[in-house]
Coordinates of C-alpha atoms in Angstrom, one line a residue:
X1457 CA 115.1 98.7 100.1
X1458 CA 116.0 101.7 102.4
X1459 CA 119.5 102.9 102.1
X1460 CA 119.9 103.2 105.9
X1461 CA 118.8 100.6 108.4
X1462 CA 117.4 102.3 111.5
X1463 CA 114.8 100.0 112.8
X1464 CA 112.1 100.6 115.3
X1465 CA 113.1 98.3 118.2
X1466 CA 110.5 96.2 119.9
X1467 CA 111.5 93.9 122.8
X1468 CA 109.1 91.0 123.6
X1469 CA 110.0 89.1 126.7
X1470 CA 108.2 85.8 127.6
X1471 CA 108.0 84.3 131.1
X1472 CA 106.0 81.3 132.0
X1473 CA 103.6 80.9 134.9
X1474 CA 101.1 78.2 135.9
X1475 CA 98.4 79.4 133.4
X1476 CA 100.4 80.5 130.4
X1477 CA 102.9 83.3 129.8
X1478 CA 103.5 86.9 130.9
X1479 CA 104.6 89.0 127.9
X1480 CA 106.5 92.2 128.5
X1481 CA 106.4 94.7 125.6
X1482 CA 108.9 97.5 125.3
X1483 CA 109.6 100.0 122.6
X1484 CA 111.1 103.1 124.1
X1485 CA 110.4 105.6 121.4
X1486 CA 106.8 104.5 120.9
X1487 CA 105.1 102.9 123.9
X1488 CA 105.7 102.6 127.6
X1489 CA 106.4 99.2 129.1
X1490 CA 103.3 97.0 128.6
X1491 CA 102.4 93.7 130.3
X1492 CA 100.1 91.2 128.8
X1493 CA 99.2 87.5 129.2
X1494 CA 99.3 84.8 126.5
X1495 CA 98.2 81.2 126.4
X1496 CA 100.5 78.5 125.0
X1497 CA 99.8 78.6 121.2
X1498 CA 100.2 74.9 120.8
X1499 CA 100.2 72.4 123.7
X1500 CA 103.7 71.4 124.6
X1501 CA 103.0 67.7 123.9
X1502 CA 101.8 68.6 120.4
X1503 CA 104.9 70.7 119.5
X1504 CA 107.1 67.9 118.1
X1505 CA 104.2 66.6 115.9
X1506 CA 103.5 70.1 114.5
X1507 CA 107.2 70.7 113.8
X1508 CA 107.4 67.3 112.0
X1509 CA 104.4 68.2 109.9
X1510 CA 106.1 71.5 108.9
X1511 CA 109.3 69.6 108.2
X1512 CA 107.8 67.2 105.6
X1513 CA 106.7 70.1 103.5
X1514 CA 110.4 71.0 103.0
X1515 CA 110.8 67.9 100.8
X1516 CA 109.5 68.7 97.3
X1517 CA 108.5 65.0 96.9
X1518 CA 105.9 65.2 99.6
X1519 CA 103.4 63.4 99.7
X1520 CA 104.7 61.0 97.1
X1521 CA 107.9 59.3 98.4
X1522 CA 110.4 57.8 96.0
X1523 CA 112.6 56.2 98.7
X1524 CA 111.8 54.0 101.7
X1525 CA 113.3 56.6 104.0
X1526 CA 110.9 59.3 102.6
X1527 CA 108.0 56.9 102.9
X1528 CA 108.8 56.5 106.6
X1529 CA 109.2 60.2 107.1
X1530 CA 105.9 61.0 105.3
X1531 CA 103.8 58.5 107.2
X1532 CA 101.7 59.7 110.1
X1533 CA 100.0 57.2 112.3
X1534 CA 96.2 57.3 112.6
X1535 CA 96.5 58.8 116.1
X1536 CA 98.8 61.5 114.8
X1537 CA 96.5 62.2 111.9
X1538 CA 93.6 62.6 114.3
X1539 CA 95.5 65.0 116.5
X1540 CA 96.6 67.1 113.5
X1541 CA 93.0 67.1 112.3
X1542 CA 91.8 68.4 115.7
X1543 CA 94.4 71.2 115.4
X1544 CA 93.2 72.0 111.9
X1545 CA 96.6 71.0 110.6
X1546 CA 95.5 68.1 108.4
X1547 CA 93.4 68.3 105.2
X1548 CA 90.8 66.1 103.6
X1549 CA 93.3 64.6 101.2
X1550 CA 94.9 62.7 104.1
X1551 CA 98.1 64.8 104.1
X1552 CA 99.7 67.8 105.7
X1553 CA 98.0 70.8 104.1
X1554 CA 100.2 72.9 101.8
X1555 CA 99.2 76.0 103.7
X1556 CA 100.2 74.7 107.1
X1557 CA 102.8 77.5 107.5
X1558 CA 100.0 80.0 107.3
X1559 CA 97.8 78.0 109.7
X1560 CA 100.5 77.7 112.2
X1561 CA 101.5 81.4 111.8
X1562 CA 98.0 82.6 112.4
X1563 CA 97.7 80.4 115.5
X1564 CA 100.9 82.0 116.9
X1565 CA 99.7 85.5 116.1
X1566 CA 96.3 84.9 117.7
X1567 CA 98.0 83.7 120.9
X1568 CA 100.4 86.6 121.0
X1569 CA 97.6 89.1 120.6
X1570 CA 95.0 87.2 122.8
X1571 CA 95.3 89.8 125.5
X1572 CA 94.0 93.2 124.1
X1573 CA 97.0 94.9 125.8
X1574 CA 99.4 92.9 123.8
X1575 CA 97.4 93.3 120.6
X1576 CA 97.3 97.1 121.1
X1577 CA 101.1 97.3 121.8
X1578 CA 102.0 95.4 118.6
X1579 CA 99.5 97.4 116.6
X1580 CA 100.9 100.7 117.8
X1581 CA 104.5 99.8 117.2
X1582 CA 103.7 98.3 113.8
X1583 CA 101.7 101.4 112.7
X1584 CA 104.5 103.7 113.9
X1585 CA 107.1 101.9 111.9
X1586 CA 105.0 102.2 108.8
X1587 CA 104.3 105.8 109.5
X1588 CA 107.9 106.8 109.8
X1589 CA 109.0 104.4 107.0
X1590 CA 111.4 102.4 109.1
X1591 CA 111.9 98.6 109.5
X1592 CA 110.5 96.8 112.6
X1593 CA 113.0 94.7 114.6
X1594 CA 111.4 92.3 117.1
X1595 CA 113.7 90.8 119.7
X1596 CA 112.1 87.8 121.4
X1597 CA 113.5 86.9 124.7
X1598 CA 113.1 83.3 126.0
X1599 CA 114.1 81.5 129.1
X1600 CA 116.6 78.8 128.2
X1601 CA 115.8 76.3 130.9
X1602 CA 112.2 76.2 132.1
X1603 CA 110.3 73.4 130.3
X1604 CA 107.3 75.6 129.4
X1605 CA 109.5 78.3 128.0
X1606 CA 111.5 75.7 126.0
X1607 CA 108.3 74.5 124.4
X1608 CA 107.4 78.1 123.5
X1609 CA 110.9 78.8 122.1
X1610 CA 110.7 75.7 119.9
X1611 CA 107.8 77.2 117.9
X1612 CA 108.6 78.9 114.6
X1613 CA 107.9 82.5 115.5
X1614 CA 109.2 83.6 112.1
X1615 CA 105.8 82.5 110.8
X1616 CA 103.8 85.2 112.7
X1617 CA 100.8 85.8 110.4
X1618 CA 98.0 88.2 111.1
X1619 CA 94.7 87.9 109.2
X1620 CA 96.4 89.4 106.1
X1621 CA 97.5 87.9 102.8
X1622 CA 101.2 87.9 103.7
X1623 CA 103.1 87.0 106.9
X1624 CA 104.6 89.7 109.1
X1625 CA 108.2 89.0 107.9
X1626 CA 107.2 89.2 104.2
X1627 CA 105.6 92.7 104.4
X1628 CA 107.8 94.7 102.1
X1629 CA 106.7 98.1 103.5
X1630 CA 107.4 97.0 107.1
X1631 CA 110.7 95.1 106.4
X1632 CA 110.2 93.3 109.7
X1633 CA 112.8 91.0 111.3
X1634 CA 112.6 88.6 114.3
X1635 CA 115.7 87.7 116.3
X1636 CA 115.8 85.3 119.3
X1637 CA 117.6 86.1 122.5
X1638 CA 118.2 83.7 125.3
X1639 CA 118.0 85.0 128.9
X1640 CA 121.3 84.5 130.7
X1641 CA 123.8 86.4 132.8
X1642 CA 127.0 88.2 131.6
X1643 CA 126.3 88.7 127.9
X1644 CA 129.3 89.7 125.9
X1645 CA 129.5 93.2 124.3
X1646 CA 128.6 93.6 120.7
X1647 CA 131.7 93.1 118.6
X1648 CA 133.0 96.1 116.7
X1649 CA 132.7 95.7 112.9
X1650 CA 135.8 94.4 111.3
X1651 CA 137.6 95.9 108.3
X1652 CA 138.7 94.7 104.9
X1653 CA 137.2 91.7 103.0
X1654 CA 134.6 89.6 104.9
X1655 CA 136.4 86.4 105.9
X1656 CA 134.3 83.2 105.4
X1657 CA 135.6 79.8 106.6
X1658 CA 133.6 77.1 104.8
X1659 CA 133.5 73.8 106.7
X1660 CA 132.7 70.8 104.4
X1661 CA 133.1 67.6 106.4
X1662 CA 133.6 64.4 104.5
X1663 CA 131.5 62.5 107.0
X1664 CA 128.2 61.4 105.7
X1665 CA 128.4 63.5 102.4
X1666 CA 129.3 61.6 99.2
X1667 CA 132.1 63.3 97.2
X1668 CA 129.8 64.3 94.3
X1669 CA 127.3 66.0 96.6
X1670 CA 130.1 67.8 98.5
X1671 CA 131.5 69.0 95.2
X1672 CA 128.1 70.1 93.9
X1673 CA 127.6 72.2 97.1
X1674 CA 131.0 73.7 96.7
X1675 CA 130.5 74.6 93.0
X1676 CA 127.1 76.2 93.7
X1677 CA 128.5 78.2 96.6
X1678 CA 131.6 79.4 94.8
X1679 CA 129.5 80.3 91.8
X1680 CA 127.1 82.3 93.9
X1681 CA 129.8 84.2 95.8
X1682 CA 132.2 84.7 92.9
X1683 CA 131.2 88.3 92.3
X1684 CA 132.0 89.1 96.0
X1685 CA 135.4 87.3 95.7
X1686 CA 136.3 89.0 92.4
X1687 CA 135.6 92.5 93.9
X1688 CA 137.7 91.8 97.0
X1689 CA 134.6 92.2 99.2
X1690 CA 135.1 88.7 100.6
X1691 CA 137.7 86.0 101.1
X1692 CA 136.9 82.3 101.5
X1693 CA 138.8 79.4 102.8
X1694 CA 137.5 75.8 102.8
X1695 CA 138.3 73.2 105.3
X1696 CA 137.7 69.6 104.3
X1697 CA 138.0 67.2 106.1
X1698 CA 136.9 68.9 109.3
X1699 CA 138.2 67.6 112.6
X1700 CA 137.8 69.5 115.9
X1701 CA 141.6 70.1 116.2
X1702 CA 142.0 71.4 112.6
X1703 CA 139.0 73.7 113.0
X1704 CA 140.4 75.2 116.2
X1705 CA 143.8 75.7 114.4
X1706 CA 142.4 77.4 111.3
X1707 CA 140.2 79.7 113.4
X1708 CA 143.1 80.7 115.6
X1709 CA 145.5 81.4 112.7
X1710 CA 143.1 83.0 110.2
X1711 CA 140.5 84.7 112.4
X1712 CA 137.5 84.3 110.1
X1713 CA 134.4 86.6 110.6
X1714 CA 132.0 83.8 109.6
X1715 CA 131.9 80.1 109.8
X1716 CA 129.8 78.4 107.1
X1717 CA 128.9 74.8 107.9
X1718 CA 127.6 72.4 105.2
X1719 CA 126.8 68.9 106.5
X1720 CA 124.6 66.9 108.7
X1721 CA 122.9 68.2 111.8
X1722 CA 120.6 66.3 114.1
X1723 CA 118.4 66.7 117.1
X1724 CA 117.7 63.4 118.8
X1725 CA 116.7 62.5 122.3
X1726 CA 117.1 66.1 123.4
X1727 CA 120.6 66.7 122.1
X1728 CA 121.8 68.6 119.1
X1729 CA 125.1 67.9 117.2
X1730 CA 126.9 68.4 114.0
X1731 CA 128.8 65.6 112.2
X1732 CA 132.5 66.2 111.8
X1733 CA 135.5 64.0 110.8
X1734 CA 137.9 62.2 113.1
X1735 CA 141.6 62.9 112.7
X1736 CA 142.2 59.2 112.6
X1737 CA 139.4 58.6 110.1
X1738 CA 135.7 58.1 110.4
X1739 CA 133.2 60.4 111.8
X1740 CA 131.9 61.8 115.1
X1741 CA 128.8 63.7 116.2
X1742 CA 130.2 66.9 117.9
X1743 CA 128.2 68.6 120.6
X1744 CA 127.6 72.4 120.7
X1745 CA 130.0 73.0 123.6
X1746 CA 133.0 71.7 121.6
X1747 CA 131.9 73.6 118.5
X1748 CA 131.6 76.8 120.4
X1749 CA 135.1 76.4 121.9
X1750 CA 136.6 75.7 118.5
X1751 CA 134.9 78.7 117.0
X1752 CA 136.0 81.1 119.7
X1753 CA 136.3 84.7 118.4
X1754 CA 134.1 84.1 115.3
X1755 CA 131.5 86.8 114.9
X1756 CA 128.9 84.7 113.2
X1757 CA 128.1 81.0 112.4
X1758 CA 125.7 80.0 109.6
X1759 CA 124.6 76.4 109.9
X1760 CA 123.7 75.0 106.4
X1761 CA 122.5 71.9 108.2
X1762 CA 119.1 70.3 108.6
X1763 CA 117.6 70.9 112.0
X1764 CA 120.5 73.1 113.2
X1765 CA 118.2 75.4 115.0
X1766 CA 115.6 72.9 116.1
X1767 CA 114.6 72.7 119.8
X1768 CA 111.8 70.6 121.2
X1769 CA 110.3 70.5 124.7
X1770 CA 111.4 68.0 127.3
X1771 CA 115.1 68.9 127.3
X1772 CA 117.3 71.9 127.7
X1773 CA 117.1 74.3 124.8
X1774 CA 120.9 74.6 124.9
X1775 CA 121.3 71.1 123.6
X1776 CA 120.1 72.4 120.2
X1777 CA 123.1 73.5 118.1
X1778 CA 122.2 77.1 117.2
X1779 CA 121.0 78.3 120.6
X1780 CA 123.8 76.4 122.3
X1781 CA 126.4 78.3 120.2
X1782 CA 124.6 81.5 121.1
X1783 CA 124.7 80.9 124.8
X1784 CA 128.3 79.9 124.6
X1785 CA 129.2 83.3 123.2
X1786 CA 128.9 83.4 119.4
X1787 CA 127.4 86.8 118.8
X1788 CA 125.3 85.8 115.8
X1789 CA 124.0 82.3 114.8
X1790 CA 121.8 81.6 111.8
X1791 CA 120.5 78.0 112.0
X1792 CA 117.9 76.0 110.1
X1793 CA 114.7 75.1 112.1
X1794 CA 113.7 72.4 109.6
X1795 CA 115.1 70.4 106.7
X1796 CA 116.4 72.9 104.2
X1797 CA 116.7 72.5 100.5
X1798 CA 120.2 72.8 99.1
X1799 CA 119.3 75.6 96.6
X1800 CA 117.4 77.6 99.2
X1801 CA 120.2 77.3 101.8
X1802 CA 122.8 78.4 99.2
X1803 CA 120.6 81.4 98.2
X1804 CA 120.2 82.4 101.8
X1805 CA 123.9 82.3 102.4
X1806 CA 124.9 84.2 99.3
X1807 CA 122.4 87.0 99.9
X1808 CA 123.4 87.3 103.6
X1809 CA 127.1 87.3 102.8
X1810 CA 126.7 89.9 100.1
X1811 CA 124.8 92.2 102.4
X1812 CA 127.3 91.8 105.3
X1813 CA 130.3 92.4 103.1
X1814 CA 128.7 95.7 101.7
X1815 CA 128.0 97.2 105.2
X1816 CA 124.4 95.9 105.7
X1817 CA 123.3 94.6 109.1
X1818 CA 122.7 90.9 109.8
X1819 CA 119.0 91.6 110.3
X1820 CA 118.6 93.5 107.0
X1821 CA 120.6 91.0 105.1
X1822 CA 118.5 88.1 106.4
X1823 CA 115.3 90.0 105.6
X1824 CA 116.5 90.4 102.0
X1825 CA 117.1 86.7 101.8
X1826 CA 113.7 85.8 103.2
X1827 CA 111.9 88.1 100.7
X1828 CA 113.9 86.5 97.8
X1829 CA 112.7 83.0 98.9
X1830 CA 109.2 84.1 99.7
X1831 CA 108.8 85.6 96.2
X1832 CA 110.9 83.1 94.3
X1833 CA 109.5 79.8 95.6
X1834 CA 106.2 78.6 94.2
X1835 CA 105.4 76.6 97.4
X1836 CA 106.9 79.2 99.8
X1837 CA 108.2 76.8 102.4
X1838 CA 111.8 77.9 102.8
X1839 CA 111.6 81.6 103.8
X1840 CA 110.8 80.9 107.5
X1841 CA 113.4 78.1 108.0
X1842 CA 116.4 80.3 109.0
X1843 CA 116.3 81.3 112.7
X1844 CA 118.5 84.2 113.9
X1845 CA 120.0 84.0 117.4
X1846 CA 121.7 87.0 118.8
X1847 CA 123.7 87.4 122.0
X1848 CA 124.6 91.0 122.9
X1849 CA 124.0 93.6 125.6
X1850 CA 121.9 96.0 123.6
X1851 CA 119.2 95.8 121.0
X1852 CA 119.7 97.0 117.5
X1853 CA 121.3 96.1 114.2
X1854 CA 124.6 94.1 114.1
X1855 CA 127.3 94.8 111.6
X1856 CA 130.3 92.7 110.6
X1857 CA 131.6 95.5 108.5
X1858 CA 131.2 99.3 108.9
X1859 CA 127.6 100.4 108.2
X1860 CA 127.1 101.8 104.7
X1861 CA 124.3 104.0 103.3
X1862 CA 125.4 103.4 99.7
X1863 CA 123.2 101.3 97.4
X1864 CA 124.4 97.7 97.3
X1865 CA 127.0 97.2 94.5
X1866 CA 126.0 93.5 94.2
X1867 CA 122.8 91.7 94.7
X1868 CA 123.4 87.9 94.9
X1869 CA 121.3 84.9 95.2
X1870 CA 119.5 84.9 91.9
X1871 CA 118.4 81.6 90.5
X1872 CA 120.9 80.0 88.1
X1873 CA 120.3 80.3 84.4
X1874 CA 118.5 77.6 82.4
X1875 CA 121.9 76.4 81.2
X1876 CA 123.1 75.8 84.7
X1877 CA 120.3 74.2 86.6
X1878 CA 120.6 73.8 90.3
X1879 CA 119.3 70.4 91.3
X1880 CA 117.4 70.0 94.5
X1881 CA 119.2 67.9 97.1
X1882 CA 116.9 66.5 99.7
X1883 CA 118.2 65.7 103.2
X1884 CA 116.7 62.2 103.0
X1885 CA 118.5 61.4 99.8
X1886 CA 121.8 62.4 101.4
X1887 CA 121.1 60.2 104.3
X1888 CA 120.3 57.3 102.0
X1889 CA 123.6 57.8 100.2
X1890 CA 125.4 57.8 103.6
X1891 CA 123.7 54.7 104.7
X1892 CA 124.6 52.8 101.5
X1893 CA 128.3 53.9 101.7
X1894 CA 128.5 52.9 105.4
X1895 CA 126.6 49.6 105.3
X1896 CA 126.6 48.6 101.7
X1897 CA 122.8 48.1 101.6
X1898 CA 119.7 50.3 101.0
X1899 CA 118.0 51.8 104.0
X1900 CA 114.7 50.2 105.0

């Protein structure tokens, strides 16, 4: 890893028109502004089905369910199977193919480079970054309201995959990153890096999470971050239960740099929400607007919640939690596009926090976490799940602590030793436990 992070900046701006999309390429130090055209990579009406197919691969049990909830999730109707087969997203074994991320990534790449002007622009910038031995930072700009643009933004652009063995974001020499920016007026300035230990506020709602699972997540998180805490590079406070009023109070009084949320996220009927606790007891789904207001002044939010960054066509992109927090003014949001395995999410968080606390940029820290997952997982299905949303006036790296050109003192996120195994917690199992606790019966 380079000791300094000075990326080659590439801005890619998408705007829909009646036949597809105009793409505006800009990289000031490499190419002049270039305009190209692009077809929709996957038809808007197919996007929810394709996202669901990618999502089932996140469950290590697929395609062999061991709960009724998993069986329902893993089942695709004959019509859905036929459509996935037409898209080349279904294999002969009557299941979602294990290499679906590569197939989707290559479709995205072919669409983006369909116009030779776009293909040439990307090639020139990529080759320049390699020649000068600097990372590539792609900032993708999306319209947050037009239906066609929402469908485009819902696609997992982190999967961009040329006709090469590894995806764009896993090329070690290139060290590429992709960030998402939503077009809006009046963006806030980039916050100045803070000083002292990185302050992390961990939110662990009691709603929907059995005590043993909540304690397991806390133990795993604290174990992973203990070296940071012992060296005074980070401070952590935990809030549980988590009500809206208590969250607002703690943020106001302690001024954390990062909010780390572990709990349930959902995206249903065009609306995103996170599950919090009521002050009077019970639970409530909390919309993005209320969360953004409670988190005022926080530099970054990391959503360790399933579907926290998911957006699907047919409704406003802002109703999805991660982009809604971004548009509301949170400078940096990392959300999960799909169901995320507990061990993978913890590893992402620990590596990102270690990098930020030691003067690495958000983009470089997330790249390091992606590589760790891409190399460490045998099925390689978690590395593309985190989506980075950035809101700020200028392009470039974002720091929560002053930039450092010193080698990292700590590298976190290694897999636990054999004596301390880290069990995989599946989202569907958590939901089953929640259902049993709430209704006293097994889900059907």
